[in-house]
Amino acid sequence: MTTLVYSQSNAFLAAHQEALEANGFDCLMANTVDQAMEFLRQTPVTIIYIDTQSTGDGCRRLMYSLKAINNGSARVFISAELSDTTETDIENHDNVFDTIHTHKASPLPLISRLIHLRDTAEYSNKPLTQDISNEISLPSYNIKHSIFSWMFSCHADIRALRNHDILERITRAMQNLHIPAEHSRNLNIIVTELYNNALDHGVLALPSVVKQGPDGFVRFYEMRLVKLCEKNTGSIQLSVTEKIESGFARITIAIKDSGMGFDFNSINQETATGNPFGRGLIIVRGLCKSLNYKGSGNEVEAIYEWPLN
């Protein structure tokens, strides 16, 4: 299982080579398109990983060159910073299998993906070419009867949480539901806050106190990335339902995570002390008609509504 990494950043190549070799993967490092193509002509490659942050037009040149020789024999992944919401020109290229989200060019997300692919091929008797992009099916619309406008749900296991931007898929799905702009914005705030809490404090058990200090949020998201790569189990279930009743459109958002839960009442205390965290739930509660946590705190139901006239 040989991985070819292409980047014009020597630091990127060095970090990825060290991580790949430390985890027992064969690898080839290329900092020019010509070098990458020469490797591909000489060596059977399973994975091609392209750094989109430093390579500029080289990405496009390599992608078009690959089209002539790859023929689906190698999976092509591209890197993208977690904070980068812009789409690159090559994201929708026929050769691209998926995007691997990283932070500060960390090799951990690539290593996590390769370990999953290796385990899938070696221990599950499944071919390496099996498509794992459907680890999350989103959205799944189920029309119940006339009083329901729509409903969708999704279940994301740890592999989906690690390898896909689940929140982006959820918000994109909601954009297609013809919700008035003002309420769409509010619902995005609610879903984003509740989902992030389920992932960060539920599945990953990250403490909010890490966010303290001038670089607290940077440390927090670095820890999130490492935890996502290290976790072997975990999941988030989410459903969003609209029900028309008594002249109101009522949206119910239900999220359950696999974590141990948390003390919801402590949020008020944290916010009162001036900490830069815990405010999100206060905003969400102000937007919602009701916000209720169940069990140990690993289940939450938010209800948001507006009059139809």
Coordinates of C-alpha atoms in Angstrom, one line a residue:
M1 CA 0.0 0.0 0.0
T2 CA 2.1 2.9 -1.3
T3 CA 1.2 6.5 -0.9
L4 CA 2.4 9.3 -3.2
V5 CA 2.3 12.7 -1.5
Y6 CA 2.6 15.8 -3.7
S7 CA 3.4 19.2 -2.3
Q8 CA 5.6 22.2 -3.1
S9 CA 6.2 22.6 0.7
N10 CA 9.3 20.6 1.9
A11 CA 8.0 20.9 5.5
F12 CA 4.7 19.3 4.4
L13 CA 6.5 16.5 2.7
A14 CA 9.0 15.9 5.6
A15 CA 6.2 15.8 8.2
H16 CA 4.1 13.4 6.1
Q17 CA 7.0 11.1 5.2
E18 CA 8.0 10.8 8.9
A19 CA 4.4 10.0 9.9
L20 CA 3.8 7.5 7.1
E21 CA 7.0 5.6 7.7
A22 CA 6.4 5.6 11.5
N23 CA 3.1 3.9 10.9
G24 CA 4.5 1.3 8.5
F25 CA 3.4 2.8 5.2
D26 CA 5.5 2.9 2.0
C27 CA 5.6 6.4 0.6
L28 CA 6.9 8.6 -2.2
M29 CA 7.4 12.3 -1.9
A30 CA 7.2 14.6 -4.9
N31 CA 7.5 18.4 -5.0
T32 CA 7.1 18.8 -8.8
V33 CA 4.4 17.5 -11.2
D34 CA 7.1 15.9 -13.3
Q35 CA 8.6 14.1 -10.3
A36 CA 5.1 12.8 -9.3
M37 CA 4.3 11.6 -12.8
E38 CA 7.7 9.8 -13.0
F39 CA 7.0 8.0 -9.7
L40 CA 3.6 7.0 -11.0
R41 CA 5.0 5.5 -14.2
Q42 CA 7.5 3.4 -12.4
T43 CA 5.7 2.4 -9.1
P44 CA 2.3 0.9 -8.4
V45 CA 0.6 3.5 -6.1
T46 CA -2.5 3.0 -4.0
I47 CA -3.1 6.5 -2.7
I48 CA -2.2 9.9 -4.1
Y49 CA -2.4 12.7 -1.6
I50 CA -2.3 16.3 -3.0
D51 CA -1.5 19.4 -0.9
T52 CA -3.8 22.1 -2.2
Q53 CA -2.5 24.8 0.1
S54 CA 1.0 25.2 -1.4
T55 CA 0.9 23.9 -4.9
G56 CA -1.3 26.4 -6.8
D57 CA -1.5 25.6 -10.5
G58 CA 0.5 22.5 -9.9
C59 CA -2.6 20.8 -8.5
R60 CA -4.5 21.3 -11.8
R61 CA -1.5 20.2 -13.9
L62 CA -1.2 17.0 -11.8
M63 CA -4.9 16.3 -11.9
Y64 CA -5.1 16.5 -15.7
S65 CA -2.0 14.5 -16.1
L66 CA -3.4 11.8 -13.8
K67 CA -6.5 11.5 -15.9
A68 CA -4.4 10.0 -18.7
I69 CA -2.7 7.3 -16.6
N70 CA -4.7 6.7 -13.4
N71 CA -7.8 5.0 -14.7
G72 CA -9.1 4.6 -11.2
S73 CA -6.2 2.5 -10.1
A74 CA -5.3 4.8 -7.3
R75 CA -7.5 6.8 -4.9
V76 CA -6.8 10.5 -5.1
F77 CA -7.3 12.6 -1.9
I78 CA -6.8 16.4 -1.6
S79 CA -6.0 18.3 1.6
A80 CA -8.0 21.2 2.9
E81 CA -7.6 23.3 6.1
L82 CA -10.4 22.9 8.6
S83 CA -10.9 26.7 8.6
D84 CA -11.0 26.9 4.8
T85 CA -14.6 27.0 3.6
T86 CA -13.8 27.9 0.0
E87 CA -14.1 25.3 -2.7
T88 CA -11.0 24.6 -4.9
D89 CA -11.3 24.1 -8.6
I90 CA -10.2 20.5 -8.3
E91 CA -12.6 19.4 -5.6
N92 CA -15.2 18.2 -8.1
H93 CA -12.6 16.8 -10.5
D94 CA -13.5 13.2 -11.7
N95 CA -10.2 11.8 -10.2
V96 CA -10.8 13.2 -6.7
F97 CA -12.1 10.5 -4.3
D98 CA -12.5 12.7 -1.2
T99 CA -11.2 15.7 0.8
I100 CA -9.1 15.1 3.9
H101 CA -9.5 18.0 6.4
T102 CA -6.5 18.9 8.4
H103 CA -5.2 21.7 10.6
K104 CA -1.8 23.4 10.1
A105 CA -0.9 20.6 7.5
S106 CA -1.0 17.9 10.2
P107 CA -0.4 14.4 8.8
L108 CA -2.7 12.8 11.4
P109 CA -5.9 12.9 9.3
L110 CA -4.1 11.2 6.4
I111 CA -2.7 8.5 8.7
S112 CA -6.1 7.9 10.2
R113 CA -7.6 7.5 6.7
L114 CA -4.9 5.1 5.6
I115 CA -5.2 3.0 8.7
H116 CA -8.9 2.6 8.1
L117 CA -8.3 1.7 4.5
R118 CA -5.6 -0.8 5.4
D119 CA -7.8 -2.4 8.1
T120 CA -10.8 -2.6 5.7
A121 CA -8.7 -4.4 3.1
E122 CA -6.8 -6.7 5.4
Y123 CA -9.3 -7.7 8.0
S124 CA -12.8 -7.2 6.5
N125 CA -12.0 -9.1 3.2
K126 CA -13.3 -6.1 1.3
P127 CA -11.4 -4.8 -1.8
L128 CA -9.5 -1.6 -1.3
T129 CA -11.4 -0.1 -4.1
Q130 CA -14.7 -0.3 -2.2
D131 CA -16.4 3.1 -1.9
I132 CA -16.6 4.2 1.7
S133 CA -17.9 7.7 0.9
N134 CA -21.4 6.7 2.0
E135 CA -20.5 6.3 5.6
I136 CA -23.1 9.0 6.2
S137 CA -26.3 9.1 4.2
L138 CA -27.6 12.7 4.3
P139 CA -30.2 13.8 3.9
S140 CA -32.8 11.1 3.9
Y141 CA -36.2 12.6 3.4
N142 CA -39.3 10.8 4.7
I143 CA -42.7 12.3 4.0
K144 CA -45.0 11.1 6.8
H145 CA -48.4 12.6 6.0
S146 CA -50.0 16.0 5.3
I147 CA -49.1 17.6 8.6
F148 CA -45.4 17.0 8.0
S149 CA -43.6 19.3 5.6
W150 CA -40.3 17.4 5.7
M151 CA -38.0 15.3 7.9
F152 CA -34.4 14.1 7.5
S153 CA -32.0 12.3 9.7
C154 CA -28.5 11.1 9.7
H155 CA -26.2 8.8 11.7
A156 CA -22.5 9.4 11.6
D157 CA -20.0 7.0 13.2
I158 CA -16.5 7.9 14.2
R159 CA -15.1 7.3 10.7
A160 CA -17.7 9.6 9.1
L161 CA -17.0 12.2 11.8
R162 CA -13.3 12.0 11.2
N163 CA -13.3 11.9 7.4
H164 CA -16.2 14.1 6.4
D165 CA -17.5 17.6 7.3
I166 CA -20.8 16.4 8.6
L167 CA -22.0 19.8 9.8
E168 CA -21.4 21.3 6.3
R169 CA -23.5 18.5 4.8
I170 CA -26.3 19.1 7.3
T171 CA -26.4 22.9 6.8
R172 CA -26.3 22.4 3.0
A173 CA -29.2 20.0 3.2
M174 CA -31.2 22.5 5.2
Q175 CA -30.6 25.2 2.6
N176 CA -32.7 23.2 0.2
L177 CA -35.8 23.2 2.5
H178 CA -37.2 26.6 1.5
I179 CA -37.0 28.0 5.0
P180 CA -37.4 31.9 5.2
A181 CA -34.0 33.5 5.4
E182 CA -34.3 34.9 8.9
H183 CA -35.3 31.6 10.3
S184 CA -32.8 29.7 8.2
R185 CA -30.0 31.8 9.9
N186 CA -31.4 31.1 13.3
L187 CA -31.7 27.4 12.6
N188 CA -28.1 27.3 11.4
I189 CA -26.9 28.8 14.6
I190 CA -28.9 26.3 16.6
V191 CA -27.7 23.2 14.7
T192 CA -24.1 24.4 14.6
E193 CA -23.9 25.0 18.3
L194 CA -25.7 21.8 19.3
Y195 CA -23.7 19.6 16.8
N196 CA -20.3 21.1 17.9
N197 CA -21.2 20.5 21.5
A198 CA -22.1 16.9 20.7
L199 CA -18.9 16.3 18.9
D200 CA -16.5 18.3 21.1
H201 CA -17.8 17.7 24.6
G202 CA -19.7 14.5 23.9
V203 CA -17.9 12.2 21.5
L204 CA -14.4 13.7 22.0
A205 CA -14.8 14.7 25.7
L206 CA -12.8 17.9 25.2
P207 CA -12.8 20.3 28.2
S208 CA -13.9 23.9 27.5
V209 CA -11.2 25.2 29.8
V210 CA -8.7 24.6 27.0
K211 CA -10.1 27.6 25.3
Q212 CA -8.8 30.0 27.9
G213 CA -5.9 32.2 27.0
P214 CA -4.9 34.1 23.9
D215 CA -4.3 31.0 21.8
G216 CA -6.9 28.8 23.6
F217 CA -9.1 28.3 20.6
V218 CA -6.2 27.3 18.4
R219 CA -5.1 24.7 21.0
F220 CA -8.7 23.5 21.3
Y221 CA -9.1 22.8 17.6
E222 CA -5.7 21.1 17.5
M223 CA -6.8 18.8 20.3
R224 CA -10.0 18.2 18.4
L225 CA -8.1 17.0 15.4
V226 CA -5.8 14.7 17.4
K227 CA -8.8 13.2 19.3
L228 CA -10.7 12.6 16.1
C229 CA -7.7 10.7 14.7
E230 CA -7.2 8.7 17.9
K231 CA -10.8 7.7 18.6
N232 CA -11.9 4.2 17.6
T233 CA -15.6 4.5 18.6
G234 CA -18.2 7.2 18.8
S235 CA -21.2 8.5 16.9
I236 CA -23.8 11.3 16.5
Q237 CA -27.4 10.9 15.6
L238 CA -29.3 13.9 14.4
S239 CA -32.9 14.5 13.1
V240 CA -34.6 17.6 11.9
T241 CA -38.4 17.7 11.5
E242 CA -40.9 20.3 10.6
K243 CA -44.5 20.1 11.7
I244 CA -47.2 22.6 10.7
E245 CA -49.7 23.1 13.6
S246 CA -52.1 25.8 14.7
G247 CA -50.7 28.4 12.3
F248 CA -47.1 27.8 13.3
A249 CA -44.1 26.1 11.6
R250 CA -42.4 24.1 14.3
I251 CA -38.9 22.7 13.8
T252 CA -37.6 20.0 16.1
I253 CA -33.9 19.3 16.2
A254 CA -32.9 16.2 18.1
I255 CA -29.2 15.2 18.6
K256 CA -27.8 12.3 20.6
D257 CA -24.1 11.6 21.0
S258 CA -22.2 8.6 22.3
G259 CA -20.5 10.6 25.1
M260 CA -20.9 10.5 28.9
G261 CA -23.0 13.7 29.0
F262 CA -22.3 16.9 30.9
D263 CA -23.7 19.3 33.5
F264 CA -25.9 21.6 31.4
N265 CA -26.5 23.8 34.4
S266 CA -22.8 24.7 34.6
I267 CA -23.0 26.7 31.4
N268 CA -24.7 29.6 33.2
Q269 CA -21.9 29.6 35.8
E270 CA -19.1 29.5 33.2
T271 CA -20.6 32.4 31.3
A272 CA -21.1 34.5 34.4
T273 CA -17.3 34.2 35.1
G274 CA -16.5 35.9 31.8
N275 CA -15.0 32.8 30.1
P276 CA -15.0 32.9 26.3
F277 CA -17.0 29.7 26.1
G278 CA -20.5 28.5 27.1
R279 CA -22.2 31.5 25.5
G280 CA -23.4 29.5 22.5
L281 CA -25.9 27.6 24.4
I282 CA -27.2 30.8 26.0
I283 CA -27.8 32.2 22.5
V284 CA -29.5 29.0 21.4
R285 CA -31.8 28.9 24.4
G286 CA -32.8 32.5 23.6
L287 CA -33.6 31.6 20.0
C288 CA -35.6 28.4 20.8
K289 CA -39.1 28.0 22.2
S290 CA -37.6 25.2 24.3
L291 CA -34.2 23.5 24.8
N292 CA -34.1 20.3 26.8
Y293 CA -31.3 18.0 27.7
K294 CA -32.2 14.4 28.6
G295 CA -30.5 11.6 30.4
S296 CA -26.9 12.4 31.4
G297 CA -26.8 15.3 29.0
N298 CA -25.9 13.4 25.8
E299 CA -29.3 13.9 24.3
V300 CA -30.8 17.3 23.4
E301 CA -34.0 18.5 21.8
A302 CA -34.5 22.0 20.6
I303 CA -37.8 23.4 19.3
Y304 CA -37.9 26.5 17.1
E305 CA -41.1 27.9 15.6
W306 CA -42.5 30.9 13.8
P307 CA -46.0 32.0 12.8
L308 CA -47.1 31.4 9.2
N309 CA -49.1 34.6 8.9

